[in-house]
Coordinates of C-alpha atoms in Angstrom, one line a residue:
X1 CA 127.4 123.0 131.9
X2 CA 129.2 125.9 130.9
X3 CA 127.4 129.4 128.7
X4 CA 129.2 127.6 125.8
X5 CA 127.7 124.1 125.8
X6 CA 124.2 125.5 127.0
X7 CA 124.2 127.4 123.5
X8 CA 125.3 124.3 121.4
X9 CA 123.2 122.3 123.2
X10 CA 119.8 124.7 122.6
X11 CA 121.4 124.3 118.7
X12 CA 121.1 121.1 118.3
X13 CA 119.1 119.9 115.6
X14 CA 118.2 123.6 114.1
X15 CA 118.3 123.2 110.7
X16 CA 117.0 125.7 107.9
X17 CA 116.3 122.9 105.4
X18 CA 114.2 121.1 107.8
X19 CA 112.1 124.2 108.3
X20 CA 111.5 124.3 104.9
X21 CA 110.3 120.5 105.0
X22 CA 107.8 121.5 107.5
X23 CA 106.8 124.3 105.9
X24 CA 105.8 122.0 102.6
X25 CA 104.6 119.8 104.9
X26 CA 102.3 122.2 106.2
X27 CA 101.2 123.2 102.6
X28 CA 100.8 119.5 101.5
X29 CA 98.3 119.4 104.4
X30 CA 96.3 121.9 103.2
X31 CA 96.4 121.3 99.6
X32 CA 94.6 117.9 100.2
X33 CA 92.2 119.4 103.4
X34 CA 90.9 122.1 101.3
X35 CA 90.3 120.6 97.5
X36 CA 86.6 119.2 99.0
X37 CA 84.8 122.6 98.9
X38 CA 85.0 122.8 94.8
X39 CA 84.5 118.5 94.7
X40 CA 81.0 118.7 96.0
X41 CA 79.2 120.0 92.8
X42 CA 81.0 117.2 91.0
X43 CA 80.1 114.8 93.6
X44 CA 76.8 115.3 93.8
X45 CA 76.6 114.9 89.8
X46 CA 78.8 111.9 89.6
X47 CA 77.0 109.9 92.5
X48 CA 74.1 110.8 92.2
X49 CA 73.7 111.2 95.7
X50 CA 71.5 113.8 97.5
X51 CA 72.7 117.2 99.9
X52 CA 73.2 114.9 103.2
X53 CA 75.7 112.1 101.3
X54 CA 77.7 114.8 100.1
X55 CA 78.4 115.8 103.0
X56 CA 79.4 112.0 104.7
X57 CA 82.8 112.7 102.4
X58 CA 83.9 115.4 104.3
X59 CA 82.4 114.0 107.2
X60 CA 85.1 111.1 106.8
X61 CA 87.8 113.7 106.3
X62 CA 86.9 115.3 109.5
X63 CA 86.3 113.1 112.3
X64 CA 89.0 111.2 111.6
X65 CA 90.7 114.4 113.7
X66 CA 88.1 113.5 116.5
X67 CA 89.2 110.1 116.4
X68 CA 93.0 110.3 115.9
X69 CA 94.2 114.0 117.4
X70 CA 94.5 112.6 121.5
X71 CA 95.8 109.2 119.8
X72 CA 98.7 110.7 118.2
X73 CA 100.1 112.3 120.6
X74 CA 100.7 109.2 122.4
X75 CA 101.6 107.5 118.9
X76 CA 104.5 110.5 118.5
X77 CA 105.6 110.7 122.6
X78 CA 106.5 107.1 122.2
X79 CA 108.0 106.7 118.5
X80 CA 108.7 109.8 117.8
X81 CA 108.0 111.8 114.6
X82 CA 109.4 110.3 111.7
X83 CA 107.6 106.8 111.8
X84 CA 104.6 108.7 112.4
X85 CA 104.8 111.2 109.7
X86 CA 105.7 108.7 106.9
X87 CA 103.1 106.3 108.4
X88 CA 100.7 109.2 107.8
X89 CA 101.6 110.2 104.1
X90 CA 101.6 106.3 103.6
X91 CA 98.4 106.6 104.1
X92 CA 97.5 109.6 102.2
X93 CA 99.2 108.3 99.1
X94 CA 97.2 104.7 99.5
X95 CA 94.2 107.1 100.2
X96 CA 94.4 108.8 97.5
X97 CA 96.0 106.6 94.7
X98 CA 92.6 104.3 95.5
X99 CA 90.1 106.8 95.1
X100 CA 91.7 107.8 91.5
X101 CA 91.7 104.5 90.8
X102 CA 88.8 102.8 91.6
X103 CA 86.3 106.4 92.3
X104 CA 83.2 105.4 93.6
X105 CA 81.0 106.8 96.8
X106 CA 82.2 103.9 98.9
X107 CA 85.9 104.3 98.2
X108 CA 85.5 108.1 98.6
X109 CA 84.3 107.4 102.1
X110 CA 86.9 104.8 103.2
X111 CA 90.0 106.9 101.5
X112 CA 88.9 110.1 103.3
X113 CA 89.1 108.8 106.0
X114 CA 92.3 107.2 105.3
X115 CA 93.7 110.6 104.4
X116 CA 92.4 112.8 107.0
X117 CA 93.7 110.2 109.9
X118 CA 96.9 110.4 108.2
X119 CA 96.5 114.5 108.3
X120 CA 95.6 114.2 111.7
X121 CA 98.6 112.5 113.2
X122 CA 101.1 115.1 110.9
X123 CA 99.1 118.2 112.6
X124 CA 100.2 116.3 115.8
X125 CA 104.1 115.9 114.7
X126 CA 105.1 119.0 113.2
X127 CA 104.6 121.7 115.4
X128 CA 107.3 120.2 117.8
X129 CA 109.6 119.5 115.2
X130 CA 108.9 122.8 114.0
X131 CA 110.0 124.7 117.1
X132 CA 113.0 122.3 117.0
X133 CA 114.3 122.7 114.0
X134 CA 113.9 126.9 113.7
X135 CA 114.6 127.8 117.4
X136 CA 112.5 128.3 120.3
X137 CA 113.0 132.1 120.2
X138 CA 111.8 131.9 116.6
X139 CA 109.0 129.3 116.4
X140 CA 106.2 132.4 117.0
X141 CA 107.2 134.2 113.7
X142 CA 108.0 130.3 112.2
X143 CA 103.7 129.3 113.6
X144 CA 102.7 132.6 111.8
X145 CA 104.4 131.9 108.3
X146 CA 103.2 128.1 108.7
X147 CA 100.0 129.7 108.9
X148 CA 100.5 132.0 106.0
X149 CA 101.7 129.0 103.8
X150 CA 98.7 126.9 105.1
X151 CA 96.6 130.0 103.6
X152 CA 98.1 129.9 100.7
X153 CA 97.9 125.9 99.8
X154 CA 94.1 126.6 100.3
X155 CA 94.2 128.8 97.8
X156 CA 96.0 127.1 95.6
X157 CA 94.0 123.6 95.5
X158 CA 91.0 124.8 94.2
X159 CA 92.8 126.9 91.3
X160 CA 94.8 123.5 90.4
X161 CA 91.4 121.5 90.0
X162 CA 89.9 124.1 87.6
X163 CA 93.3 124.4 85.4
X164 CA 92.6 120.2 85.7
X165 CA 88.6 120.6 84.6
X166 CA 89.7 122.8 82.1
X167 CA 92.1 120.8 80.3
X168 CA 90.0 116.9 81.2
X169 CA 86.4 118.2 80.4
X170 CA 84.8 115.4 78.2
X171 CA 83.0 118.1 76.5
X172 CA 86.3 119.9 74.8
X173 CA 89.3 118.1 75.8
X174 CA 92.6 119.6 75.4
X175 CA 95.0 117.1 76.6
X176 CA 98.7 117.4 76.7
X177 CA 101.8 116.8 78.5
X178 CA 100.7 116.1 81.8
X179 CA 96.9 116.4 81.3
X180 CA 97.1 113.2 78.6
X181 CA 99.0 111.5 81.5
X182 CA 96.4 112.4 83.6
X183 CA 93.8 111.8 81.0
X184 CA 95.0 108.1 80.5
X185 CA 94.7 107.3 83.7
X186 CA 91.2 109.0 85.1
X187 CA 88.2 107.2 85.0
X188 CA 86.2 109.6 82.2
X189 CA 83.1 109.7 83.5
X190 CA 84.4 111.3 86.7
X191 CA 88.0 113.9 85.6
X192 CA 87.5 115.8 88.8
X193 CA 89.1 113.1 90.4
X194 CA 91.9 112.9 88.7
X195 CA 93.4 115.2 90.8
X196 CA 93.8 112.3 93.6
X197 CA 96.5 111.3 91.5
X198 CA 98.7 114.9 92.1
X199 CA 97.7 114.2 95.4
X200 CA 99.3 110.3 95.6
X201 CA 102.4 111.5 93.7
X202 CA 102.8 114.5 96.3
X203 CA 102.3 112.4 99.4
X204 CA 104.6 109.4 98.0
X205 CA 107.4 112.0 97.3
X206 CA 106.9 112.8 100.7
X207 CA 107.3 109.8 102.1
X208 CA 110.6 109.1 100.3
X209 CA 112.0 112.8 101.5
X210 CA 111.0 112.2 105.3
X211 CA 112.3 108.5 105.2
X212 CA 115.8 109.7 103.7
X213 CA 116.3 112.9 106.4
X214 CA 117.9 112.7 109.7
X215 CA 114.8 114.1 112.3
X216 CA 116.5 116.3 115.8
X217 CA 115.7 114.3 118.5
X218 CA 112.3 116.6 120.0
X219 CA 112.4 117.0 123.7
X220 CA 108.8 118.2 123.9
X221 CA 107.5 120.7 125.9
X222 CA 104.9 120.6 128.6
X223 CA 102.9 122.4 126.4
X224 CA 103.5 119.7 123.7
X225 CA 102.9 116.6 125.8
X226 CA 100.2 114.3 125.4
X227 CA 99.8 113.9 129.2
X228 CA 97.7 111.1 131.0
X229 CA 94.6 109.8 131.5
X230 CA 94.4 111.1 135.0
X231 CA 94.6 114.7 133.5
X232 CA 92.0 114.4 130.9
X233 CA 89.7 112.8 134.1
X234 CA 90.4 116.5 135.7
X235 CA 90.3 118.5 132.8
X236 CA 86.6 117.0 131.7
X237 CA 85.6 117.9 135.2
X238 CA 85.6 121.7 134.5
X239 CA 83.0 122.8 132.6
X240 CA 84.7 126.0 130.6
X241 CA 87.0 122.9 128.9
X242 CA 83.5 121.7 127.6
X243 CA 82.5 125.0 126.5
X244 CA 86.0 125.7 124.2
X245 CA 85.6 122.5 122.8
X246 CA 82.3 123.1 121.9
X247 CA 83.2 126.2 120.9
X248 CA 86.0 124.6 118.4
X249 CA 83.8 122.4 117.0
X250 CA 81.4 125.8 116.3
X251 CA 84.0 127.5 114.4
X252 CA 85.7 124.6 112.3
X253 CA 82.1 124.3 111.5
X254 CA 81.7 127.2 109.8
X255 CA 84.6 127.4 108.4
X256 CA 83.9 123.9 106.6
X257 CA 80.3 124.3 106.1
X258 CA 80.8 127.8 104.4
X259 CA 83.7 126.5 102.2
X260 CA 82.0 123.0 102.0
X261 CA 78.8 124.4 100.4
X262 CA 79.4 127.9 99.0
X263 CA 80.0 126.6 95.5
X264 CA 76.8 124.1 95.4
X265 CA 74.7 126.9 96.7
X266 CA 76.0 129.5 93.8
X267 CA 75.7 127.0 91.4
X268 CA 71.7 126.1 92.6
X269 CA 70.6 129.8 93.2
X270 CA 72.6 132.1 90.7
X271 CA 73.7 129.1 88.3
X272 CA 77.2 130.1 88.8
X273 CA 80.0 127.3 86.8
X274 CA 80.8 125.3 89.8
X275 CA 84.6 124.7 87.4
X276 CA 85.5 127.9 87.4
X277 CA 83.8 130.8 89.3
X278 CA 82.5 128.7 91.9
X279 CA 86.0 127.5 92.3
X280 CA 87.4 130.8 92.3
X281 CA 85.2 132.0 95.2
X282 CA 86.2 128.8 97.6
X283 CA 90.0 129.6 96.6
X284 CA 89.5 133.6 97.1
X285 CA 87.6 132.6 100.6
X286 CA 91.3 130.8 101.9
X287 CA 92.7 133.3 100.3
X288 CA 91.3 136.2 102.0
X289 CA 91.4 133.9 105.6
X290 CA 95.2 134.1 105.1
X291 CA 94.9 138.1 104.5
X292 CA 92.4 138.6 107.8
X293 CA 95.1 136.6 109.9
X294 CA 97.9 139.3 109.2
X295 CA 95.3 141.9 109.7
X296 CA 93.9 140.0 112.4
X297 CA 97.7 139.6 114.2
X298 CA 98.2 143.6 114.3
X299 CA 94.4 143.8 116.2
X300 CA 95.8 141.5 118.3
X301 CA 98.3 143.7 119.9
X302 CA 95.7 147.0 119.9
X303 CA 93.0 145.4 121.4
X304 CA 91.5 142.7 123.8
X305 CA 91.0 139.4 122.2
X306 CA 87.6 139.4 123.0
X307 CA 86.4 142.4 121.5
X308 CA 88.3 141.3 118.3
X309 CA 86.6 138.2 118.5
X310 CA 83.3 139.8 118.4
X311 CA 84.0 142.1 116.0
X312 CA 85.1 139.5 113.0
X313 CA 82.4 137.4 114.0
X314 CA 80.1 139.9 113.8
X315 CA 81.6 140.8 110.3
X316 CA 81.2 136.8 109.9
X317 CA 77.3 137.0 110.2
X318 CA 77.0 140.1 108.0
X319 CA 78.4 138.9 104.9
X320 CA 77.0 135.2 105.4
X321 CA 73.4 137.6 105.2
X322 CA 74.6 139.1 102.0
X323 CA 75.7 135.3 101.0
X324 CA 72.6 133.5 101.8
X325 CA 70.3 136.8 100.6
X326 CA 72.1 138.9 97.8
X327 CA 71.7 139.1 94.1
X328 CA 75.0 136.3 92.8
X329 CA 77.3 139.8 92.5
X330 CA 76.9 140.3 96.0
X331 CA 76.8 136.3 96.9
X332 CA 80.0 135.4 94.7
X333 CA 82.1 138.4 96.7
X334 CA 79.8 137.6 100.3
X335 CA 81.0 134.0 100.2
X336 CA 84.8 134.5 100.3
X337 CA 84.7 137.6 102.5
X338 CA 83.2 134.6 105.3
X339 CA 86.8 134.0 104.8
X340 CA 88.3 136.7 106.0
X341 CA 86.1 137.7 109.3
X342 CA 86.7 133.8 110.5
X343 CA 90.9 134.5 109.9
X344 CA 91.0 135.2 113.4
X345 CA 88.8 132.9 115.0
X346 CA 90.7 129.7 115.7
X347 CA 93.9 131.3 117.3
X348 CA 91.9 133.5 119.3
X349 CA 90.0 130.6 120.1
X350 CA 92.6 128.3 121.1
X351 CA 94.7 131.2 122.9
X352 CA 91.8 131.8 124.9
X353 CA 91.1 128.5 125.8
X354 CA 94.7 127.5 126.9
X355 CA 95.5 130.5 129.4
X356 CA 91.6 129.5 131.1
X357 CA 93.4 126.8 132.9
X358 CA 96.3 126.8 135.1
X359 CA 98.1 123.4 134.0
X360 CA 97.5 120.4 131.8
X361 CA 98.1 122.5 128.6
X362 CA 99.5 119.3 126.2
X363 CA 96.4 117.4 127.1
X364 CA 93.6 119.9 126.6
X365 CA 95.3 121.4 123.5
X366 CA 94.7 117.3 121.9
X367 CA 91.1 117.6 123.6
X368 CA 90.6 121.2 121.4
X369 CA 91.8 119.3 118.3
X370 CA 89.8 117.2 118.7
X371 CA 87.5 119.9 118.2
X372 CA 88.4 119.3 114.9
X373 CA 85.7 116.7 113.9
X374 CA 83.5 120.3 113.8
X375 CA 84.3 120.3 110.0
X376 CA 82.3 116.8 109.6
X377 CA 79.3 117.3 111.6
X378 CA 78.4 120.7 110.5
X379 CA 78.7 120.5 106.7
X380 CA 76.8 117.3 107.1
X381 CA 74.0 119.0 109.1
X382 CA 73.4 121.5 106.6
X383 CA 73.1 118.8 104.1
X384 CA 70.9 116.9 106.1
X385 CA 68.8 120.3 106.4
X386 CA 69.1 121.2 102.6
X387 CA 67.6 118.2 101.5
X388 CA 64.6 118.6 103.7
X389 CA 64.5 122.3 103.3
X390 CA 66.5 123.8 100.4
X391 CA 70.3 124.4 100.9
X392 CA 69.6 128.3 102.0
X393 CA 68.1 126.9 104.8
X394 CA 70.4 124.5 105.6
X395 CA 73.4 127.1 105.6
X396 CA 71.2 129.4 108.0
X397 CA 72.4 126.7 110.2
X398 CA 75.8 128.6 110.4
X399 CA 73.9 131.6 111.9
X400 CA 73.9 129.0 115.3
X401 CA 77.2 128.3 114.9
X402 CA 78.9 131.8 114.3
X403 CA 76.5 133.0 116.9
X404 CA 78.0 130.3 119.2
X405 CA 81.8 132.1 118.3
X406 CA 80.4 135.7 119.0
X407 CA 79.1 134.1 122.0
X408 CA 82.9 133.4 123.6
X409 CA 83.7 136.8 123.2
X410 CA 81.0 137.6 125.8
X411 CA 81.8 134.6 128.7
X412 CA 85.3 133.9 128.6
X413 CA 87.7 134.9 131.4
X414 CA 90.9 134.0 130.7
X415 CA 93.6 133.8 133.7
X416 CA 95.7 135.4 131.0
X417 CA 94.9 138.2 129.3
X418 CA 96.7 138.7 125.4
X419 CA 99.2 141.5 125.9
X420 CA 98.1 144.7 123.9
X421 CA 100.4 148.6 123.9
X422 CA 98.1 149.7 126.5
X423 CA 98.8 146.6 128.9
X424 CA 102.3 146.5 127.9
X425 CA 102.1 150.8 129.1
X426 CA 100.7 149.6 132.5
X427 CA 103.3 147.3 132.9
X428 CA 106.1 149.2 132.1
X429 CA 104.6 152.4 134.6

C-alpha cells in the first residue's frame, strides 16, 4: 500500500458531523444519569417511601452498568454500533415515556433500569466510534471535550427540572407553551416527573437521527476489544484487578451518594427548597466537577498521579466535613465543592489501573465499568443507614469510601508511570 492510500485509508470514515452526534450523544447520557440527585426529595414525598427505597431508584439506574458493561461489548464486537445504540435509546425512550405515564415506585424501578442498561451499552459504543470518526491523533483532545460536555449536561439537568417545578407547581401554576403541553400530560399529583417526557422526546429523536446516518465501519483496537473468557479467568487471578475494581466502585460511590443525597440532607437539616437551591447545589456540584477536570488535566502533567490523587481526595474529605458539620452557608457551598476534588478521581483511577497490567486492556477496562454499579450500592447504603440513624450518619458512610480513593494513592505501582515536564526532562537528557 503506497503513503497515499495508507492516508486515505486512516480517513476513512472521519467525519465532523458524526463527532458532533457523539458529542450530543454524550450529553444525552448525562442529562438522563444525573436528573436523580434533585428527584429524590420529590420521591421520597410522592411515594411515601422511607431513606433506603429512595435509594433502590438509583440503585436500578446503576447496576444495570454492573450487569450490562462486559455484555456489550460482546453485543457491539459482533453487531456493531448502530443496532446497539438505537437499541439502547429504544429503550430509554420506552423507559422513560412509561414512567411519565404511568409514575408509580414500581414503574420507577423497572424504567430505571430500562434506561440505565440502555446507557450502559451507548458508554460501550461511542468511544470507538468516537476515535473513528475524529482521528486517532485527535481522539485525546476529542475524550477531554466529551468529558467537558458530559460536565456540562450534568449541569444542565437539574436547572431544566427547576425551570419545570417552577412553571408545573400545583401550588401557583404558570402554564404556557410548552409547560401546558407538559402540564396536560403529567400526572398532577407528581409534576417532577414530567420531565421523563423531555427525556422520551430526546431519546426517540435520537433514535430516528442514528437510524437515518451511515456509521464508519470501527476496526477496534486492542484496547477497545471485549476479549475472551480465558482473559477475564487470568485477569480475576491478580489481586491488584480486584483492588481497582473495588476501588471504582469506591469512587462512583461517592460521587453518586454525595450528588444522590446532598439535596435531601439540606432540605432535612437547614430546610433548604429542595426546587430550587437544593437543585442549584447538585447542578453547581457537576458543574464545578467539569471545572476540577481542566484544573485537574494541567496537575496532571506537573505532578505524579498519585500525589494528585491524594491531594483532591483529601480536599474531597475536607469539604464533605464542612457538608455534613457546617451552618447551611457553609453546607450549600461544601456540597458542590465535593464536586470539584472528585473531578479527577475516575481518570486517574482508570489510567492507573490500565498501565498496572501488561496486556488484556479491552477486557479489564469492561471489568472497571463494571465498577460502575458503585453508584447503586453506595447511595443505597447510606439510605439504608439514614433510616436507622439519621441521614448525617448515613453520608459519614462516604468518609469509608473517599478514604478507600485516598487509599490508591498510597499502594498502587503502576508499570507506567503518567508522563509529567520533569519525566519528560529525564527523558529528553
Amino acid at each position: 500500500m503506497t503513503m497515499t492510500s495508507t492516508v486515505r485509508a486512516a480517513a476513512v470514515g472521519r467525519s465532523q458531523f458524526l463527532v458532533a452526534v457523539v458529542f450530543f450523544v454524550f450529553f444525552v447520557i448525562s442529562f438522563l444519569t444525573n436528573i436523580l440527585g434533585p428527584l429524590v426529595p420529590d420521591i421520597i414525598t410522592g411515594f411515601h417511601v422511607s431513606l433506603a427505597m429512595a435509594a433502590i431508584l438509583p440503585f436500578a439506574f446503576f447496576i444495570a452498568y454492573g450487569v450490562m458493561s462486559i455484555p456489550a461489548g460482546f453485543a457491539v464486537q459482533r453487531w456493531g454500533e448502530k443496532q446497539p445504540m438505537i437499541a439502547s435509546f429504544v429503550a430509554a425512550t420506552l423507559g422513560a415515556a412509561s414512567f411519565a405515564a404511568f409514575p408509580s415506585y414500581a414503574m420507577a424501578v423497572t424504567s430505571l433500569f430500562v434506561i440505565g442498561a440502555g446507557m450502559a451499552v451507548l458508554q460501550v459504543a461511542i468511544n470507538p466510534l468516537l476515535r473513528v470518526a475524529g482521528g486517532e491523533e485527535h481522539f485525546a483532545f476529542n475524550s477531554a471535550f466529551a468529558q467537558v460536555i458530559f460536565g456540562a449536561a450534568s449541569f444542565v439537568s437539574p436547572l431544566v427540572y427547576s425551570d419545570l417545578m417552577k412553571h408545573l407547581d400545583p401550588a401557583h401554576p404558570d402554564p404556557g407553551g410548552l409547560y401546558a403541553v407538559l402540564s396536560g400530560i403529567t400526572n398532577r399529583a407528581f409534576p417532577w416527573s414530567s420531565i421523563y417526557w423531555i427525556f422520551a422526546v430526546i431519546s426517540g429523536g435520537c433514535v430516528a437521527v442514528i437510524a437515518l446516518l451511515r456509521l464508519p465501519k470501527v476496526q477496534r483496537t486492542s484496547d477497545e476489544s471485549a476479549g475472551t473468557l480465558s482473559m477475564y479467568r487470568q485477569l480475576l487471578r491478580n489481586p491488584f484487578v480486584w483492588l481497582y475494581f473495588l476501588s471504582v466502585i469506591a469512587y462512583v460511590g461517592c460521587e453518586q451518594g454525595t450528588a444522590d443525597w446532598m439535596s435531601p440532607f439540606l432540605e432535612r437539616y437547614h430546610h433548604i427548597d429542595p426546587h430550587t437551591k437544593g437543585a442549584d447545589a447538585v447542578a453547581y456540584y457537576w458543574g464545578l466537577m467539569t471545572a476540577g477536570c481542566l484544573l485537574g488535566m494541567g496537575l496532571l502533567k506537573l505532578f505524579d498521579s498519585r500525589r494528585v490523587l491524594i491531594g483532591f481526595s483529601l480536599g474531597a474529605l475536607c469539604m464533605l466535613s464542612a457538608a455534613l458539620f457546617g451552618p447551611a452557608d457553609v453546607s450549600r457551598v461544601a456540597f458542590p465543592c465535593i464536586g470539584f476534588f472528585a473531578s479527577i478521581m475516575w481518570p486517574t483511577l482508570v489510567s492507573l489501573g490500565l498501565n498496572s497490567v501488561p496486556q488484556y486492556h479491552g477486557p479489564f477496562a469492561g471489568i472497571l465499568c463494571s465498577g460502575i454499579m458503585g453508584g447503586a450500592l453506595v447511595p443505597l447504603v447510606i439510605g439504608w443507614l439514614g433510616d436507622l440513624y439519621g441521614l448525617r450518619i448515613g453520608m459519614m458512610f462516604l468518609y469509608l469510601t473517599f478514604g478507600f480513593v485516598l487509599s490508591v494513592g498510597v499502594w498502587a505501582k503502576p508499570l507506567i508511570r503518567n508522563a509529567t515536564r520533569g519525566s519528560a526532562k529525564k527523558l529528553d537528557a
